[in-house]
Amino acid sequence: MLKFPPFKTIATMISSPYSSFLLPRKSSFPPMPSLAAASVFLHPLSSAAMGDSSMDAVQRRLMFDDECILVDENDKVVGHDTKYNCHLMEKIEKGNMLHRAFSVFLFNSKYELLLQQRSATKVTFPLVWTNTCCSHPLYRESELIDENALGVRNAAQRKLLDELGIPGADVPVDEFTPLGRILYKAASDGKWGEHELDYLLFMVRDVGLDPNPDEVKDVKYVNREELKELVRKADAGEEGVKLSPWFKLIVDNFLFQWWDRLHKGTLTEAIDMKTIHKLT
């Protein structure tokens, strides 16, 4: 297993499994001088959320409070924007908005892969099956650390707690193995989509699970043959099975070769953090 130098984790910073929406950002707007002038100083949530009244309240809060890290195609940080703006296909297409992301592949001691089915209330790709945890490092100090992908690994530990209730002690940050990066774009529907530079992280740990229903509908461990059958059903459109586009790209291009190396104890030989694979 790849080892990284000692570091401080974010575990002590989290006071709740759902801290990302319990810690609102301070408004940058000036005080409203009068009710008549109030419309000039609307918070972004006020106007945009009115057009998304059907959006689940928890997901809406996350969409506006979480700030994703904007990068160029060489993974250099160029700014930040709300999760809402980063996932609007109109802005993705017109502004080529690309944000940093991660995909965790968590295996148990039998080398079975933990999958999750995204909740029905997710704004993008609801109810699809995907890898263990897929999310974004946020524009905050602890998740902007580029050295050894520490910021991304900190974010992965945070989201494994948020989504699956996995304690930080069960997924030590220095036991994530960053294997590579992919760049892809995918539409969820006519309005939403993804344009991500995605870090792929492996870990082998037996963990406790307490899935958050706001994020996750179902979970299951699969072996190689069971995953192949799930992929077959998704490709054939059977039983309503759908896979997330990033997961399918990773399955088609890397996963089974890396799974073989995991069994053989040669996973570190597959590490390539210099190449950014542009996949379609």
mmCIF file of C-alpha atoms in Angstrom:
data_model
loop_
_atom_site.group_PDB
_atom_site.id
_atom_site.type_symbol
_atom_site.label_atom_id
_atom_site.label_comp_id
_atom_site.label_asym_id
_atom_site.label_seq_id
_atom_site.Cartn_x
_atom_site.Cartn_y
_atom_site.Cartn_z
ATOM 1 C CA MET A 1 0.000 0.000 0.000
ATOM 2 C CA LEU A 2 1.352 3.419 -0.939
ATOM 3 C CA LYS A 3 2.286 5.497 2.140
ATOM 4 C CA PHE A 4 2.405 9.281 2.360
ATOM 5 C CA PRO A 5 4.241 11.436 4.898
ATOM 6 C CA PRO A 6 2.433 12.340 8.150
ATOM 7 C CA PHE A 7 -0.105 15.154 7.903
ATOM 8 C CA LYS A 8 -2.993 16.697 9.742
ATOM 9 C CA THR A 9 -6.394 15.393 8.674
ATOM 10 C CA ILE A 10 -9.663 17.250 8.666
ATOM 11 C CA ALA A 11 -11.355 14.836 11.050
ATOM 12 C CA THR A 12 -11.155 17.258 13.975
ATOM 13 C CA MET A 13 -12.761 19.985 11.878
ATOM 14 C CA ILE A 14 -16.007 18.068 11.353
ATOM 15 C CA SER A 15 -18.613 18.529 14.067
ATOM 16 C CA SER A 16 -21.400 16.726 12.217
ATOM 17 C CA PRO A 17 -21.633 14.114 9.441
ATOM 18 C CA TYR A 18 -23.401 16.816 7.448
ATOM 19 C CA SER A 19 -21.186 19.768 8.244
ATOM 20 C CA SER A 20 -21.094 20.920 4.626
ATOM 21 C CA PHE A 21 -24.601 22.330 4.934
ATOM 22 C CA LEU A 22 -24.518 23.237 8.608
ATOM 23 C CA LEU A 23 -21.837 25.855 8.105
ATOM 24 C CA PRO A 24 -23.328 28.557 5.828
ATOM 25 C CA ARG A 25 -21.043 31.050 4.168
ATOM 26 C CA LYS A 26 -21.167 34.622 5.296
ATOM 27 C CA SER A 27 -22.955 36.809 2.820
ATOM 28 C CA SER A 28 -20.757 39.132 0.803
ATOM 29 C CA PHE A 29 -23.651 41.510 0.111
ATOM 30 C CA PRO A 30 -23.887 44.946 1.786
ATOM 31 C CA PRO A 31 -26.680 45.717 4.290
ATOM 32 C CA MET A 32 -30.016 46.423 2.626
ATOM 33 C CA PRO A 33 -30.814 50.118 2.990
ATOM 34 C CA SER A 34 -34.574 49.624 2.601
ATOM 35 C CA LEU A 35 -37.193 47.130 1.531
ATOM 36 C CA ALA A 36 -37.565 49.033 -1.719
ATOM 37 C CA ALA A 37 -33.935 48.375 -2.575
ATOM 38 C CA ALA A 38 -33.995 44.763 -1.398
ATOM 39 C CA SER A 39 -34.277 43.329 -4.899
ATOM 40 C CA VAL A 40 -30.875 44.762 -5.775
ATOM 41 C CA PHE A 41 -29.151 42.673 -3.108
ATOM 42 C CA LEU A 42 -30.736 39.249 -3.525
ATOM 43 C CA HIS A 43 -28.563 36.338 -2.349
ATOM 44 C CA PRO A 44 -27.843 34.010 -5.291
ATOM 45 C CA LEU A 45 -29.925 31.311 -3.592
ATOM 46 C CA SER A 46 -33.004 33.509 -3.544
ATOM 47 C CA SER A 47 -33.401 34.094 -7.276
ATOM 48 C CA ALA A 48 -31.957 30.862 -8.638
ATOM 49 C CA ALA A 49 -33.675 28.602 -6.129
ATOM 50 C CA MET A 50 -37.036 30.082 -7.086
ATOM 51 C CA GLY A 51 -36.547 28.498 -10.487
ATOM 52 C CA ASP A 52 -35.683 25.158 -8.871
ATOM 53 C CA SER A 53 -38.526 24.856 -6.404
ATOM 54 C CA SER A 54 -38.755 21.106 -7.001
ATOM 55 C CA MET A 55 -35.160 20.576 -5.843
ATOM 56 C CA ASP A 56 -34.792 18.762 -2.533
ATOM 57 C CA ALA A 57 -34.027 21.231 0.282
ATOM 58 C CA VAL A 58 -30.820 19.494 1.368
ATOM 59 C CA GLN A 59 -29.530 19.221 -2.191
ATOM 60 C CA ARG A 60 -30.443 22.860 -2.888
ATOM 61 C CA ARG A 61 -28.459 23.990 0.164
ATOM 62 C CA LEU A 62 -25.443 21.992 -0.949
ATOM 63 C CA MET A 63 -25.737 23.310 -4.489
ATOM 64 C CA PHE A 64 -25.377 26.905 -3.305
ATOM 65 C CA ASP A 65 -23.172 26.596 -0.212
ATOM 66 C CA ASP A 66 -20.519 24.261 -1.659
ATOM 67 C CA GLU A 67 -17.830 25.994 -3.749
ATOM 68 C CA CYS A 68 -16.101 23.716 -6.257
ATOM 69 C CA ILE A 69 -12.513 24.230 -7.384
ATOM 70 C CA LEU A 70 -12.272 25.386 -11.014
ATOM 71 C CA VAL A 71 -9.224 24.114 -12.917
ATOM 72 C CA ASP A 72 -7.840 24.200 -16.426
ATOM 73 C CA GLU A 73 -7.171 21.038 -18.434
ATOM 74 C CA ASN A 74 -3.716 20.782 -16.817
ATOM 75 C CA ASP A 75 -5.370 20.710 -13.355
ATOM 76 C CA LYS A 76 -4.168 24.182 -12.397
ATOM 77 C CA VAL A 77 -6.546 26.072 -10.113
ATOM 78 C CA VAL A 78 -8.139 29.013 -11.924
ATOM 79 C CA GLY A 79 -10.968 29.946 -9.552
ATOM 80 C CA HIS A 80 -14.052 28.654 -7.802
ATOM 81 C CA ASP A 81 -17.819 28.679 -8.202
ATOM 82 C CA THR A 82 -20.934 27.186 -6.649
ATOM 83 C CA LYS A 83 -21.763 23.555 -7.177
ATOM 84 C CA TYR A 84 -24.971 24.830 -8.805
ATOM 85 C CA ASN A 85 -23.161 26.814 -11.508
ATOM 86 C CA CYS A 86 -20.548 24.108 -12.076
ATOM 87 C CA HIS A 87 -23.250 21.579 -12.968
ATOM 88 C CA LEU A 88 -25.422 23.671 -15.290
ATOM 89 C CA MET A 89 -24.859 22.374 -18.830
ATOM 90 C CA GLU A 90 -25.384 25.865 -20.238
ATOM 91 C CA LYS A 91 -22.456 27.208 -18.213
ATOM 92 C CA ILE A 92 -20.360 24.100 -18.856
ATOM 93 C CA GLU A 93 -20.806 24.461 -22.612
ATOM 94 C CA LYS A 94 -20.508 28.247 -22.843
ATOM 95 C CA GLY A 95 -17.822 28.791 -20.227
ATOM 96 C CA ASN A 96 -16.077 25.410 -20.479
ATOM 97 C CA MET A 97 -16.321 25.258 -16.683
ATOM 98 C CA LEU A 98 -14.159 22.383 -15.470
ATOM 99 C CA HIS A 99 -13.982 21.465 -11.793
ATOM 100 C CA ARG A 100 -11.896 19.091 -9.691
ATOM 101 C CA ALA A 101 -13.515 15.874 -8.447
ATOM 102 C CA PHE A 102 -12.638 12.481 -6.985
ATOM 103 C CA SER A 103 -13.907 8.907 -7.228
ATOM 104 C CA VAL A 104 -13.226 6.506 -4.342
ATOM 105 C CA PHE A 105 -13.025 2.743 -4.857
ATOM 106 C CA LEU A 106 -13.213 1.130 -1.433
ATOM 107 C CA PHE A 107 -12.622 -2.625 -1.178
ATOM 108 C CA ASN A 108 -13.099 -4.884 1.847
ATOM 109 C CA SER A 109 -10.553 -7.487 2.958
ATOM 110 C CA LYS A 110 -12.115 -10.006 0.509
ATOM 111 C CA TYR A 111 -11.340 -7.528 -2.306
ATOM 112 C CA GLU A 112 -15.032 -6.880 -2.938
ATOM 113 C CA LEU A 113 -15.837 -3.377 -4.189
ATOM 114 C CA LEU A 114 -18.381 -1.238 -2.333
ATOM 115 C CA LEU A 115 -20.913 0.352 -4.693
ATOM 116 C CA GLN A 116 -23.598 2.906 -3.945
ATOM 117 C CA GLN A 117 -26.836 3.802 -5.661
ATOM 118 C CA ARG A 118 -27.317 7.552 -5.605
ATOM 119 C CA SER A 119 -30.472 8.839 -3.920
ATOM 120 C CA ALA A 120 -33.565 9.835 -5.867
ATOM 121 C CA THR A 121 -33.152 13.432 -4.664
ATOM 122 C CA LYS A 122 -29.698 13.932 -6.186
ATOM 123 C CA VAL A 123 -29.750 16.764 -8.722
ATOM 124 C CA THR A 124 -27.390 15.039 -11.149
ATOM 125 C CA PHE A 125 -27.643 11.354 -12.059
ATOM 126 C CA PRO A 126 -30.240 10.267 -9.471
ATOM 127 C CA LEU A 127 -30.664 6.519 -8.801
ATOM 128 C CA VAL A 128 -27.632 5.451 -10.840
ATOM 129 C CA TRP A 129 -25.188 2.880 -9.474
ATOM 130 C CA THR A 130 -21.636 4.084 -9.108
ATOM 131 C CA ASN A 131 -18.379 3.516 -7.253
ATOM 132 C CA THR A 132 -18.125 3.889 -3.486
ATOM 133 C CA CYS A 133 -18.105 7.682 -3.294
ATOM 134 C CA CYS A 134 -17.946 10.401 -5.947
ATOM 135 C CA SER A 135 -17.766 14.078 -5.057
ATOM 136 C CA HIS A 136 -15.656 17.241 -5.104
ATOM 137 C CA PRO A 137 -12.898 18.788 -3.045
ATOM 138 C CA LEU A 138 -14.167 22.204 -2.009
ATOM 139 C CA TYR A 139 -12.535 25.612 -2.222
ATOM 140 C CA ARG A 140 -11.152 25.533 1.313
ATOM 141 C CA GLU A 141 -7.604 25.418 2.642
ATOM 142 C CA SER A 142 -7.563 21.765 3.681
ATOM 143 C CA GLU A 143 -8.842 20.601 0.280
ATOM 144 C CA LEU A 144 -6.667 22.805 -1.933
ATOM 145 C CA ILE A 145 -3.395 21.093 -0.950
ATOM 146 C CA ASP A 146 -1.838 19.760 -4.157
ATOM 147 C CA GLU A 147 1.118 17.892 -2.610
ATOM 148 C CA ASN A 148 0.529 14.135 -2.899
ATOM 149 C CA ALA A 149 -3.137 14.946 -3.698
ATOM 150 C CA LEU A 150 -3.624 15.616 0.011
ATOM 151 C CA GLY A 151 -6.491 18.082 -0.524
ATOM 152 C CA VAL A 152 -8.393 15.527 -2.584
ATOM 153 C CA ARG A 153 -7.735 12.790 -0.017
ATOM 154 C CA ASN A 154 -8.974 15.064 2.785
ATOM 155 C CA ALA A 155 -12.156 15.687 0.779
ATOM 156 C CA ALA A 156 -12.621 11.964 0.159
ATOM 157 C CA GLN A 157 -12.438 11.235 3.890
ATOM 158 C CA ARG A 158 -14.998 13.998 4.562
ATOM 159 C CA LYS A 159 -17.459 12.724 1.960
ATOM 160 C CA LEU A 160 -17.185 9.069 2.993
ATOM 161 C CA LEU A 161 -18.466 10.278 6.367
ATOM 162 C CA ASP A 162 -21.107 12.583 4.838
ATOM 163 C CA GLU A 163 -22.506 10.031 2.409
ATOM 164 C CA LEU A 164 -21.873 6.621 3.940
ATOM 165 C CA GLY A 165 -21.320 7.367 7.620
ATOM 166 C CA ILE A 166 -17.824 5.860 7.495
ATOM 167 C CA PRO A 167 -15.779 7.291 10.399
ATOM 168 C CA GLY A 168 -12.516 9.003 9.525
ATOM 169 C CA ALA A 169 -10.642 6.475 11.672
ATOM 170 C CA ASP A 170 -11.855 3.703 9.338
ATOM 171 C CA VAL A 171 -10.464 5.450 6.242
ATOM 172 C CA PRO A 172 -7.118 7.058 7.197
ATOM 173 C CA VAL A 173 -6.122 9.659 4.647
ATOM 174 C CA ASP A 174 -2.629 8.209 4.191
ATOM 175 C CA GLU A 175 -4.106 4.855 3.106
ATOM 176 C CA PHE A 176 -5.783 6.239 -0.015
ATOM 177 C CA THR A 177 -3.803 5.319 -3.126
ATOM 178 C CA PRO A 178 -4.228 7.964 -5.873
ATOM 179 C CA LEU A 179 -3.866 6.002 -9.120
ATOM 180 C CA GLY A 180 -4.548 8.554 -11.831
ATOM 181 C CA ARG A 181 -6.724 11.346 -13.199
ATOM 182 C CA ILE A 182 -9.363 11.465 -15.917
ATOM 183 C CA LEU A 183 -11.086 14.368 -17.659
ATOM 184 C CA TYR A 184 -14.603 13.833 -18.989
ATOM 185 C CA LYS A 185 -17.878 15.607 -19.758
ATOM 186 C CA ALA A 186 -21.339 14.059 -19.422
ATOM 187 C CA ALA A 187 -24.906 15.353 -19.533
ATOM 188 C CA SER A 188 -27.350 14.188 -16.858
ATOM 189 C CA ASP A 189 -30.439 15.666 -18.518
ATOM 190 C CA GLY A 190 -31.211 18.777 -20.519
ATOM 191 C CA LYS A 191 -30.218 21.099 -17.678
ATOM 192 C CA TRP A 192 -27.556 19.394 -15.548
ATOM 193 C CA GLY A 193 -24.285 17.615 -16.217
ATOM 194 C CA GLU A 194 -20.672 17.067 -15.228
ATOM 195 C CA HIS A 195 -17.373 18.403 -16.532
ATOM 196 C CA GLU A 196 -14.738 17.057 -14.188
ATOM 197 C CA LEU A 197 -11.074 16.437 -13.708
ATOM 198 C CA ASP A 198 -11.478 13.349 -11.570
ATOM 199 C CA TYR A 199 -8.894 11.840 -9.172
ATOM 200 C CA LEU A 200 -9.199 8.054 -8.834
ATOM 201 C CA LEU A 201 -8.527 6.778 -5.305
ATOM 202 C CA PHE A 202 -8.234 3.141 -4.126
ATOM 203 C CA MET A 203 -8.322 1.806 -0.576
ATOM 204 C CA VAL A 204 -8.663 -1.625 1.035
ATOM 205 C CA ARG A 205 -10.348 -1.425 4.470
ATOM 206 C CA ASP A 206 -13.149 -3.128 6.355
ATOM 207 C CA VAL A 207 -15.377 -0.269 7.474
ATOM 208 C CA GLY A 208 -18.572 0.497 9.348
ATOM 209 C CA LEU A 209 -21.442 1.867 7.259
ATOM 210 C CA ASP A 210 -24.354 4.166 8.125
ATOM 211 C CA PRO A 211 -25.564 5.561 4.758
ATOM 212 C CA ASN A 212 -27.124 9.023 4.650
ATOM 213 C CA PRO A 213 -30.503 8.708 2.852
ATOM 214 C CA ASP A 214 -30.183 12.264 1.507
ATOM 215 C CA GLU A 215 -27.216 11.032 -0.540
ATOM 216 C CA VAL A 216 -27.502 7.257 -0.913
ATOM 217 C CA LYS A 217 -30.440 4.973 -1.740
ATOM 218 C CA ASP A 218 -28.626 1.631 -1.515
ATOM 219 C CA VAL A 219 -25.191 0.044 -1.105
ATOM 220 C CA LYS A 220 -23.700 -3.346 -1.871
ATOM 221 C CA TYR A 221 -20.361 -5.119 -2.152
ATOM 222 C CA VAL A 222 -19.633 -6.877 -5.444
ATOM 223 C CA ASN A 223 -16.925 -9.165 -6.725
ATOM 224 C CA ARG A 224 -15.575 -8.956 -10.263
ATOM 225 C CA GLU A 225 -18.180 -11.275 -11.788
ATOM 226 C CA GLU A 226 -21.059 -9.519 -10.037
ATOM 227 C CA LEU A 227 -19.857 -6.168 -11.338
ATOM 228 C CA LYS A 228 -19.582 -7.558 -14.866
ATOM 229 C CA GLU A 229 -23.200 -8.726 -14.593
ATOM 230 C CA LEU A 230 -24.291 -5.293 -13.353
ATOM 231 C CA VAL A 231 -22.525 -3.670 -16.309
ATOM 232 C CA ARG A 232 -24.169 -6.138 -18.692
ATOM 233 C CA LYS A 233 -27.625 -5.281 -17.341
ATOM 234 C CA ALA A 234 -26.927 -1.566 -17.649
ATOM 235 C CA ASP A 235 -25.697 -1.964 -21.239
ATOM 236 C CA ALA A 236 -28.765 -4.042 -22.112
ATOM 237 C CA GLY A 237 -31.193 -1.732 -20.332
ATOM 238 C CA GLU A 238 -32.393 -4.579 -18.115
ATOM 239 C CA GLU A 239 -34.198 -4.093 -14.797
ATOM 240 C CA GLY A 240 -33.794 -0.330 -15.030
ATOM 241 C CA VAL A 241 -30.111 -0.592 -14.049
ATOM 242 C CA LYS A 242 -28.085 2.523 -14.844
ATOM 243 C CA LEU A 243 -24.446 3.356 -14.140
ATOM 244 C CA SER A 244 -22.926 6.788 -13.697
ATOM 245 C CA PRO A 245 -20.993 7.861 -16.811
ATOM 246 C CA TRP A 246 -17.714 8.384 -14.933
ATOM 247 C CA PHE A 247 -17.963 4.932 -13.332
ATOM 248 C CA LYS A 248 -18.595 3.305 -16.718
ATOM 249 C CA LEU A 249 -15.583 5.108 -18.211
ATOM 250 C CA ILE A 250 -13.374 3.929 -15.347
ATOM 251 C CA VAL A 251 -14.720 0.350 -15.616
ATOM 252 C CA ASP A 252 -14.111 0.279 -19.370
ATOM 253 C CA ASN A 253 -10.599 1.745 -19.213
ATOM 254 C CA PHE A 254 -8.945 0.855 -15.912
ATOM 255 C CA LEU A 255 -10.872 -0.899 -13.170
ATOM 256 C CA PHE A 256 -10.433 -4.593 -13.901
ATOM 257 C CA GLN A 257 -6.704 -4.259 -14.624
ATOM 258 C CA TRP A 258 -6.254 -2.392 -11.336
ATOM 259 C CA TRP A 259 -8.404 -4.956 -9.518
ATOM 260 C CA ASP A 260 -6.025 -7.676 -10.787
ATOM 261 C CA ARG A 261 -3.055 -5.742 -9.440
ATOM 262 C CA LEU A 262 -4.815 -5.322 -6.103
ATOM 263 C CA HIS A 263 -5.046 -9.127 -5.791
ATOM 264 C CA LYS A 264 -1.425 -9.556 -6.825
ATOM 265 C CA GLY A 265 -0.102 -6.830 -4.509
ATOM 266 C CA THR A 266 1.282 -4.810 -7.425
ATOM 267 C CA LEU A 267 -1.190 -1.908 -7.408
ATOM 268 C CA THR A 268 1.473 0.748 -6.843
ATOM 269 C CA GLU A 269 3.018 -0.191 -10.206
ATOM 270 C CA ALA A 270 -0.115 1.188 -11.889
ATOM 271 C CA ILE A 271 0.183 4.681 -10.375
ATOM 272 C CA ASP A 272 0.337 7.434 -12.996
ATOM 273 C CA MET A 273 -0.397 10.865 -11.558
ATOM 274 C CA LYS A 274 1.365 12.701 -14.392
ATOM 275 C CA THR A 275 -1.061 11.798 -17.175
ATOM 276 C CA ILE A 276 -4.550 13.298 -17.411
ATOM 277 C CA HIS A 277 -6.599 10.830 -19.459
ATOM 278 C CA LYS A 278 -9.201 12.581 -21.621
ATOM 279 C CA LEU A 279 -12.074 10.109 -21.910
ATOM 280 C CA THR A 280 -15.355 10.267 -23.826
#
